[in-house]
Amino acid sequence: MPELPEVETIRKELRTKILNKKIVKVEVLEKKMFLGDAKKILNKKIVDVARRAKVLKIIFENGYVILVHFKLNGQIFYQEKGATIPHQFTRIVLHLSNGATLFFNDSRKFAWMKVIRQADLKEKFGIEPLTKEFTLDNFLKIIKKSGQPIKTLLMDQEKIAGLGNIYTTEALFAAKIYPFKKAKELSEKETKNLFTSIIRIIETAIKYKGSSGKDEWYRQVDGKPGQYQEHFLAYQQEGKKCRRCGSIIKRMKQAGRSSYFCPRCQK
DNA sequence: CTGCGGTCCTGAAGGC
DNA sequence: TGCCTTCAGGACCGCA
C-alpha cells in the first residue's frame, strides 16, 4: 500500500515524465474516484509534481492542482505514445500533450483524484519525516504528550505524515519497542532509537523504490515492483523466526489492522 | 480526548 | 472443482 516511500518513488519518476507537459483530455471511468472540475487543469502546463504525506500533487501553472491518494491499491502507470492499453482496473485515464497516457488504476475503488485550487487546500498533516522540521526535539514533544499506543500515534497523519502499517511496523521492530506501549511511556533512549529508525527505514525504502510484497498492489510508474519487501524484518513475518533473537514473530490486531512484532525483543 | 466499530470495495484465502 | 464466507485495510464518520 503506498506510504511515504512509495508515493515519493512515484513522484520522482512521474516528475521526469510529465513536467512541462499538459493534460489534454481526462476520461473518468469511475465517477466517485474523480472529484472537482477537470476543465480547470485541461491544457495547463504542469509546473511541478510534489508530495505531502501520502498524497501526490500534480501542480499546474494556473494555481490548480490534482491531488492523488492511492489508499490501498492505487497505481499510476505512464505509457508512451502508441502504447495506450488500459489495465484491467483502470478507473481514470489522463491523456498528455506528447501523446503519452497516464492510467490511474485501483481494483478496490478506494483511491481518488481531486482537482482543487492550491490556495483552497486545507491540509491537516503533521511533520514530514524527511524534512528539517523532523528533529529529535519535535519528535519528543509529540511522543511525550500522547497517551495513545505508539503505533497508533505514528500512523496518525495529523501528528507524523506519511507513515502507514509497513513502516511503523518496521521502525518499531528496529527500535525494539512493543507497538501497544503508550507513547508517553517511552524512555528518551527508546524515543531516540525510534526517531533514527524511522529516518533510516524510510530512506532505505526509497532507495529500494518502495515495497511490493505479498498483497501489495503498489507498482512504480513503469509497472515494475519495488524491492524493499525483501528487507522486511517484521511486517508480514508472522510465524517466522525473529532475525535478532529467534523467537516467533507474532501478529495481533491493533486499531483495526495487523500489528507484527517480536514478543521477546520488543518491550 | 480516546477508542471503537461501521463504511467504502473486491481479490485472496479458507472452509466444506 | 466450485461455491460461499470471511478478511484486509487508509481515512473518515458517528457514537459511547
mmCIF file of C-alpha atoms (C1' of nucleotides) in Angstrom:
data_model
loop_
_atom_site.group_PDB
_atom_site.id
_atom_site.type_symbol
_atom_site.label_atom_id
_atom_site.label_comp_id
_atom_site.label_asym_id
_atom_site.label_seq_id
_atom_site.Cartn_x
_atom_site.Cartn_y
_atom_site.Cartn_z
ATOM 1 C CA MET A 1 0.000 0.000 0.000
ATOM 2 C CA PRO A 2 1.524 3.305 -0.986
ATOM 3 C CA GLU A 3 3.011 5.030 2.051
ATOM 4 C CA LEU A 4 5.613 7.802 2.034
ATOM 5 C CA PRO A 5 8.410 5.844 0.262
ATOM 6 C CA GLU A 6 6.089 4.516 -2.438
ATOM 7 C CA VAL A 7 4.427 7.869 -3.145
ATOM 8 C CA GLU A 8 7.843 9.537 -3.141
ATOM 9 C CA THR A 9 9.114 6.980 -5.673
ATOM 10 C CA ILE A 10 6.079 7.578 -7.874
ATOM 11 C CA ARG A 11 6.543 11.347 -7.506
ATOM 12 C CA LYS A 12 10.168 11.328 -8.616
ATOM 13 C CA GLU A 13 9.567 9.121 -11.644
ATOM 14 C CA LEU A 14 6.381 10.862 -12.683
ATOM 15 C CA ARG A 15 8.026 14.269 -12.430
ATOM 16 C CA THR A 16 10.658 13.370 -15.002
ATOM 17 C CA LYS A 17 7.917 12.159 -17.354
ATOM 18 C CA ILE A 18 5.252 14.861 -17.129
ATOM 19 C CA LEU A 19 6.983 18.098 -16.114
ATOM 20 C CA ASN A 20 6.158 20.915 -18.597
ATOM 21 C CA LYS A 21 3.583 18.730 -20.354
ATOM 22 C CA LYS A 22 -0.163 19.361 -20.410
ATOM 23 C CA ILE A 23 -3.180 17.150 -19.877
ATOM 24 C CA VAL A 24 -5.367 17.434 -22.968
ATOM 25 C CA LYS A 25 -8.141 15.017 -22.043
ATOM 26 C CA VAL A 26 -9.497 13.306 -18.928
ATOM 27 C CA GLU A 27 -11.538 10.104 -19.171
ATOM 28 C CA VAL A 28 -13.349 9.234 -15.965
ATOM 29 C CA LEU A 29 -14.492 5.618 -15.959
ATOM 30 C CA GLU A 30 -15.349 5.565 -12.238
ATOM 31 C CA LYS A 31 -17.108 8.745 -11.260
ATOM 32 C CA LYS A 32 -16.653 8.557 -7.493
ATOM 33 C CA MET A 33 -12.882 8.447 -7.907
ATOM 34 C CA PHE A 34 -12.586 11.849 -9.603
ATOM 35 C CA LEU A 35 -13.559 14.920 -7.583
ATOM 36 C CA GLY A 36 -13.610 18.520 -8.725
ATOM 37 C CA ASP A 37 -13.665 20.071 -12.183
ATOM 38 C CA ALA A 38 -11.265 18.579 -14.732
ATOM 39 C CA LYS A 39 -11.745 21.581 -17.041
ATOM 40 C CA LYS A 40 -9.683 23.725 -14.644
ATOM 41 C CA ILE A 41 -6.498 21.835 -15.451
ATOM 42 C CA LEU A 42 -7.000 20.994 -19.137
ATOM 43 C CA ASN A 43 -4.258 22.387 -21.387
ATOM 44 C CA LYS A 44 -2.402 23.970 -18.461
ATOM 45 C CA LYS A 45 1.309 23.354 -18.090
ATOM 46 C CA ILE A 46 2.443 21.048 -15.271
ATOM 47 C CA VAL A 47 4.991 23.023 -13.256
ATOM 48 C CA ASP A 48 5.771 20.534 -10.502
ATOM 49 C CA VAL A 49 4.975 17.094 -9.072
ATOM 50 C CA ALA A 50 5.089 17.206 -5.289
ATOM 51 C CA ARG A 51 4.068 15.142 -2.269
ATOM 52 C CA ARG A 52 2.647 15.799 1.182
ATOM 53 C CA ALA A 53 2.186 12.800 3.491
ATOM 54 C CA LYS A 54 0.795 10.005 1.252
ATOM 55 C CA VAL A 55 -0.782 12.478 -1.165
ATOM 56 C CA LEU A 56 0.721 13.132 -4.599
ATOM 57 C CA LYS A 57 0.250 16.592 -6.112
ATOM 58 C CA ILE A 58 0.371 17.444 -9.785
ATOM 59 C CA ILE A 59 0.720 21.217 -9.853
ATOM 60 C CA PHE A 60 -0.357 23.400 -12.768
ATOM 61 C CA GLU A 61 0.722 26.834 -13.949
ATOM 62 C CA ASN A 62 -2.656 28.387 -13.103
ATOM 63 C CA GLY A 63 -2.537 27.509 -9.390
ATOM 64 C CA TYR A 64 -4.704 24.431 -9.638
ATOM 65 C CA VAL A 65 -3.504 21.016 -8.516
ATOM 66 C CA ILE A 66 -4.572 17.394 -8.897
ATOM 67 C CA LEU A 67 -4.326 15.606 -5.562
ATOM 68 C CA VAL A 68 -3.897 11.839 -5.787
ATOM 69 C CA HIS A 69 -4.485 9.479 -2.887
ATOM 70 C CA PHE A 70 -3.594 5.855 -3.620
ATOM 71 C CA LYS A 71 -5.229 4.384 -0.500
ATOM 72 C CA LEU A 72 -4.577 0.618 -0.527
ATOM 73 C CA ASN A 73 -4.270 -0.460 -4.125
ATOM 74 C CA GLY A 74 -3.979 2.659 -6.275
ATOM 75 C CA GLN A 75 -1.452 2.734 -9.108
ATOM 76 C CA ILE A 76 -0.352 5.249 -11.744
ATOM 77 C CA PHE A 77 1.143 3.856 -14.924
ATOM 78 C CA TYR A 78 2.791 6.022 -17.565
ATOM 79 C CA GLN A 79 2.729 4.741 -21.128
ATOM 80 C CA GLU A 80 4.402 6.342 -24.099
ATOM 81 C CA LYS A 81 2.548 7.337 -27.216
ATOM 82 C CA GLY A 82 1.002 4.439 -29.066
ATOM 83 C CA ALA A 83 1.021 2.042 -26.129
ATOM 84 C CA THR A 84 -2.361 3.012 -24.709
ATOM 85 C CA ILE A 85 -3.655 -0.297 -23.407
ATOM 86 C CA PRO A 86 -5.682 0.158 -20.227
ATOM 87 C CA HIS A 87 -5.166 -2.047 -17.227
ATOM 88 C CA GLN A 88 -7.961 -4.305 -16.013
ATOM 89 C CA PHE A 89 -8.625 -1.902 -13.138
ATOM 90 C CA THR A 90 -8.122 1.423 -14.923
ATOM 91 C CA ARG A 91 -10.579 3.946 -13.488
ATOM 92 C CA ILE A 92 -9.271 7.237 -14.882
ATOM 93 C CA VAL A 93 -7.207 7.967 -17.998
ATOM 94 C CA LEU A 94 -5.228 11.185 -18.435
ATOM 95 C CA HIS A 95 -4.070 11.976 -21.986
ATOM 96 C CA LEU A 96 -0.954 14.114 -22.242
ATOM 97 C CA SER A 97 0.131 16.691 -24.815
ATOM 98 C CA ASN A 98 3.005 14.486 -26.011
ATOM 99 C CA GLY A 99 0.627 11.618 -26.826
ATOM 100 C CA ALA A 100 1.524 9.642 -23.709
ATOM 101 C CA THR A 101 -1.109 8.339 -21.294
ATOM 102 C CA LEU A 102 -1.436 8.095 -17.529
ATOM 103 C CA PHE A 103 -3.595 5.252 -16.219
ATOM 104 C CA PHE A 104 -4.987 5.550 -12.709
ATOM 105 C CA ASN A 105 -5.801 2.028 -11.543
ATOM 106 C CA ASP A 106 -7.407 0.680 -8.402
ATOM 107 C CA SER A 107 -9.128 -2.683 -8.004
ATOM 108 C CA ARG A 108 -10.997 -1.555 -4.893
ATOM 109 C CA LYS A 109 -12.049 1.938 -5.947
ATOM 110 C CA PHE A 110 -10.847 3.490 -2.681
ATOM 111 C CA ALA A 111 -8.255 5.712 -4.333
ATOM 112 C CA TRP A 112 -9.189 9.151 -5.658
ATOM 113 C CA MET A 113 -8.070 12.178 -7.607
ATOM 114 C CA LYS A 114 -9.219 15.684 -6.832
ATOM 115 C CA VAL A 115 -8.876 18.957 -8.720
ATOM 116 C CA ILE A 116 -8.594 21.914 -6.359
ATOM 117 C CA ARG A 117 -7.036 25.370 -6.231
ATOM 118 C CA GLN A 118 -3.802 25.232 -4.250
ATOM 119 C CA ALA A 119 -4.941 28.296 -2.324
ATOM 120 C CA ASP A 120 -8.045 26.388 -1.172
ATOM 121 C CA LEU A 121 -6.106 23.440 0.272
ATOM 122 C CA LYS A 122 -6.748 22.851 3.955
ATOM 123 C CA GLU A 123 -4.167 20.277 4.961
ATOM 124 C CA LYS A 124 -4.032 18.937 8.479
ATOM 125 C CA PHE A 125 -0.875 16.877 8.167
ATOM 126 C CA GLY A 126 1.820 16.608 10.827
ATOM 127 C CA ILE A 127 5.600 16.693 10.453
ATOM 128 C CA GLU A 128 7.181 15.265 7.300
ATOM 129 C CA PRO A 129 9.837 12.717 8.361
ATOM 130 C CA LEU A 130 12.367 13.723 5.702
ATOM 131 C CA THR A 131 12.321 17.476 6.316
ATOM 132 C CA LYS A 132 14.353 19.669 8.644
ATOM 133 C CA GLU A 133 11.290 20.118 10.877
ATOM 134 C CA PHE A 134 11.602 16.448 11.829
ATOM 135 C CA THR A 135 14.057 16.877 14.685
ATOM 136 C CA LEU A 136 14.503 14.739 17.777
ATOM 137 C CA ASP A 137 13.166 17.654 19.839
ATOM 138 C CA ASN A 138 9.962 17.958 17.828
ATOM 139 C CA PHE A 139 9.539 14.191 17.836
ATOM 140 C CA LEU A 140 9.986 14.068 21.622
ATOM 141 C CA LYS A 141 7.287 16.712 22.077
ATOM 142 C CA ILE A 142 4.775 14.672 20.091
ATOM 143 C CA ILE A 143 5.673 11.439 21.880
ATOM 144 C CA LYS A 144 5.624 12.926 25.374
ATOM 145 C CA LYS A 145 2.114 14.331 25.254
ATOM 146 C CA SER A 146 0.297 11.305 23.846
ATOM 147 C CA GLY A 147 -1.321 8.528 25.808
ATOM 148 C CA GLN A 148 -2.026 6.615 22.610
ATOM 149 C CA PRO A 149 -0.272 3.343 21.773
ATOM 150 C CA ILE A 150 2.925 4.309 19.951
ATOM 151 C CA LYS A 151 1.961 2.549 16.714
ATOM 152 C CA THR A 152 -1.400 4.295 16.537
ATOM 153 C CA LEU A 153 0.332 7.616 17.122
ATOM 154 C CA LEU A 154 2.927 7.024 14.391
ATOM 155 C CA MET A 155 0.167 6.278 11.910
ATOM 156 C CA ASP A 156 -1.810 9.406 12.819
ATOM 157 C CA GLN A 157 -1.319 11.620 9.761
ATOM 158 C CA GLU A 158 -2.021 14.764 11.775
ATOM 159 C CA LYS A 159 0.989 14.041 14.005
ATOM 160 C CA ILE A 160 3.564 12.418 11.694
ATOM 161 C CA ALA A 161 2.833 12.486 7.973
ATOM 162 C CA GLY A 162 3.227 9.584 5.574
ATOM 163 C CA LEU A 163 3.757 6.512 7.746
ATOM 164 C CA GLY A 164 1.421 3.520 7.443
ATOM 165 C CA ASN A 165 1.362 -0.048 8.651
ATOM 166 C CA ILE A 166 4.511 -1.236 6.875
ATOM 167 C CA TYR A 167 6.976 1.399 8.009
ATOM 168 C CA THR A 168 5.670 1.871 11.547
ATOM 169 C CA THR A 169 5.911 -1.901 11.980
ATOM 170 C CA GLU A 170 9.496 -1.984 10.716
ATOM 171 C CA ALA A 171 10.562 1.088 12.695
ATOM 172 C CA LEU A 172 9.148 -0.274 15.968
ATOM 173 C CA PHE A 173 10.890 -3.589 15.370
ATOM 174 C CA ALA A 174 14.193 -1.838 14.685
ATOM 175 C CA ALA A 175 13.852 0.245 17.860
ATOM 176 C CA LYS A 176 12.748 -2.811 19.913
ATOM 177 C CA ILE A 177 9.500 -1.171 21.018
ATOM 178 C CA TYR A 178 6.228 -3.004 21.672
ATOM 179 C CA PRO A 179 3.585 -1.497 19.337
ATOM 180 C CA PHE A 180 0.979 -1.263 22.127
ATOM 181 C CA LYS A 181 3.258 0.633 24.509
ATOM 182 C CA LYS A 182 1.853 4.052 25.380
ATOM 183 C CA ALA A 183 3.777 6.810 23.616
ATOM 184 C CA LYS A 184 4.427 8.879 26.744
ATOM 185 C CA GLU A 185 5.906 5.827 28.476
ATOM 186 C CA LEU A 186 8.778 5.541 26.014
ATOM 187 C CA SER A 187 12.162 6.315 27.533
ATOM 188 C CA GLU A 188 14.369 9.016 25.977
ATOM 189 C CA LYS A 189 16.630 6.314 24.632
ATOM 190 C CA GLU A 190 13.736 4.439 23.043
ATOM 191 C CA THR A 191 12.382 7.637 21.531
ATOM 192 C CA LYS A 192 15.783 8.451 20.085
ATOM 193 C CA ASN A 193 16.158 4.947 18.655
ATOM 194 C CA LEU A 194 12.701 5.175 17.138
ATOM 195 C CA PHE A 195 13.459 8.577 15.652
ATOM 196 C CA THR A 196 16.608 7.378 13.897
ATOM 197 C CA SER A 197 14.940 4.113 12.867
ATOM 198 C CA ILE A 198 12.112 5.966 11.142
ATOM 199 C CA ILE A 199 14.518 8.094 9.121
ATOM 200 C CA ARG A 200 16.815 5.195 8.245
ATOM 201 C CA ILE A 201 13.984 2.870 7.207
ATOM 202 C CA ILE A 202 12.141 5.489 5.151
ATOM 203 C CA GLU A 203 15.358 6.443 3.343
ATOM 204 C CA THR A 204 16.282 2.814 2.685
ATOM 205 C CA ALA A 205 12.781 2.038 1.435
ATOM 206 C CA ILE A 206 13.003 4.938 -1.027
ATOM 207 C CA LYS A 207 16.392 3.638 -2.174
ATOM 208 C CA TYR A 208 14.727 0.284 -2.937
ATOM 209 C CA LYS A 209 11.795 2.063 -4.636
ATOM 210 C CA GLY A 210 9.160 1.026 -2.127
ATOM 211 C CA SER A 211 7.558 -2.254 -1.078
ATOM 212 C CA SER A 212 5.565 -4.563 -3.359
ATOM 213 C CA GLY A 213 5.296 -7.578 -1.059
ATOM 214 C CA LYS A 214 2.552 -10.138 -0.684
ATOM 215 C CA ASP A 215 -0.853 -8.447 -1.088
ATOM 216 C CA GLU A 216 0.818 -5.221 -2.149
ATOM 217 C CA TRP A 217 -0.517 -3.831 -5.393
ATOM 218 C CA TYR A 218 1.923 -0.953 -5.420
ATOM 219 C CA ARG A 219 3.949 -0.611 -8.585
ATOM 220 C CA GLN A 220 6.258 2.042 -9.938
ATOM 221 C CA VAL A 221 5.127 4.285 -12.776
ATOM 222 C CA ASP A 222 6.665 1.864 -15.293
ATOM 223 C CA GLY A 223 4.766 -1.063 -13.743
ATOM 224 C CA LYS A 224 7.750 -2.646 -12.003
ATOM 225 C CA PRO A 225 7.529 -3.677 -8.340
ATOM 226 C CA GLY A 226 9.644 -2.111 -5.592
ATOM 227 C CA GLN A 227 12.251 -4.155 -3.724
ATOM 228 C CA TYR A 228 12.046 -3.166 -0.074
ATOM 229 C CA GLN A 229 9.790 -6.143 0.827
ATOM 230 C CA GLU A 230 12.941 -8.245 0.619
ATOM 231 C CA HIS A 231 14.156 -6.351 3.679
ATOM 232 C CA PHE A 232 11.080 -6.742 5.889
ATOM 233 C CA LEU A 233 12.056 -7.954 9.350
ATOM 234 C CA ALA A 234 8.610 -7.882 10.984
ATOM 235 C CA TYR A 235 5.887 -6.831 8.555
ATOM 236 C CA GLN A 236 4.051 -9.922 7.241
ATOM 237 C CA GLN A 237 6.588 -12.141 9.014
ATOM 238 C CA GLU A 238 4.044 -13.866 11.293
ATOM 239 C CA GLY A 239 5.244 -17.347 12.297
ATOM 240 C CA LYS A 240 8.797 -16.717 11.080
ATOM 241 C CA LYS A 241 11.829 -16.508 13.328
ATOM 242 C CA CYS A 242 12.895 -13.102 14.590
ATOM 243 C CA ARG A 243 16.188 -12.287 12.870
ATOM 244 C CA ARG A 244 17.517 -10.878 16.133
ATOM 245 C CA CYS A 245 16.542 -13.358 18.832
ATOM 246 C CA GLY A 246 14.959 -16.347 17.088
ATOM 247 C CA SER A 247 11.519 -16.161 18.728
ATOM 248 C CA ILE A 248 8.454 -16.400 16.554
ATOM 249 C CA ILE A 249 7.071 -13.144 15.133
ATOM 250 C CA LYS A 250 3.526 -12.585 16.321
ATOM 251 C CA ARG A 251 0.563 -10.841 14.752
ATOM 252 C CA MET A 252 -2.091 -9.006 16.723
ATOM 253 C CA LYS A 253 -4.998 -6.841 15.733
ATOM 254 C CA GLN A 254 -4.429 -3.203 16.639
ATOM 255 C CA ALA A 255 -6.726 -0.285 15.787
ATOM 256 C CA GLY A 256 -8.374 -2.380 13.078
ATOM 257 C CA ARG A 257 -5.237 -3.655 11.385
ATOM 258 C CA SER A 258 -2.415 -6.139 11.771
ATOM 259 C CA SER A 259 0.495 -5.444 14.070
ATOM 260 C CA TYR A 260 3.547 -7.678 13.678
ATOM 261 C CA PHE A 261 6.206 -7.789 16.364
ATOM 262 C CA CYS A 262 8.716 -9.957 18.157
ATOM 263 C CA PRO A 263 7.256 -10.845 21.564
ATOM 264 C CA ARG A 264 10.717 -11.244 23.074
ATOM 265 C CA CYS A 265 12.720 -8.263 21.878
ATOM 266 C CA GLN A 266 10.012 -5.606 21.556
ATOM 267 C CA LYS A 267 9.179 -4.337 25.024
ATOM 268 C "C1'" DC B 1 -9.664 13.289 24.323
ATOM 269 C "C1'" DT B 2 -9.825 8.355 23.328
ATOM 270 C "C1'" DG B 3 -11.229 4.497 21.183
ATOM 271 C "C1'" DC B 4 -14.220 1.550 18.871
ATOM 272 C "C1'" DG B 5 -16.984 -0.093 15.044
ATOM 273 C "C1'" DG B 6 -19.022 0.722 10.531
ATOM 274 C "C1'" DT B 7 -18.247 2.188 5.691
ATOM 275 C "C1'" DC B 8 -16.276 2.071 1.113
ATOM 276 C "C1'" DC B 9 -14.724 -2.322 -2.239
ATOM 277 C "C1'" DT B 10 -13.086 -6.610 -4.152
ATOM 278 C "C1'" DG B 11 -9.243 -10.086 -4.615
ATOM 279 C "C1'" DA B 12 -7.433 -13.690 -1.963
ATOM 280 C "C1'" DA B 13 -7.758 -17.258 1.086
ATOM 281 C "C1'" DG B 14 -10.069 -20.617 3.764
ATOM 282 C "C1'" DG B 15 -13.919 -23.962 4.631
ATOM 283 C "C1'" DC B 16 -16.634 -27.685 3.143
ATOM 284 C "C1'" DT C 1 -13.633 -28.405 -8.724
ATOM 285 C "C1'" DG C 2 -16.515 -24.820 -7.143
ATOM 286 C "C1'" DC C 3 -19.411 -22.243 -4.351
ATOM 287 C "C1'" DC C 4 -19.827 -19.487 -0.215
ATOM 288 C "C1'" DT C 5 -17.935 -16.813 3.615
ATOM 289 C "C1'" DT C 6 -14.563 -14.058 5.733
ATOM 290 C "C1'" DC C 7 -10.905 -10.888 5.883
ATOM 291 C "C1'" DA C 8 -7.785 -6.874 4.969
ATOM 292 C "C1'" DG C 9 -7.128 -2.112 5.138
ATOM 293 C "C1'" DG C 10 -6.461 4.272 4.882
ATOM 294 C "C1'" DA C 11 -9.239 7.601 6.035
ATOM 295 C "C1'" DC C 12 -13.322 9.248 7.756
ATOM 296 C "C1'" DC C 13 -17.525 9.489 10.463
ATOM 297 C "C1'" DG C 14 -20.699 8.754 14.196
ATOM 298 C "C1'" DC C 15 -21.211 7.287 18.769
ATOM 299 C "C1'" DA C 16 -20.122 5.843 23.633
#
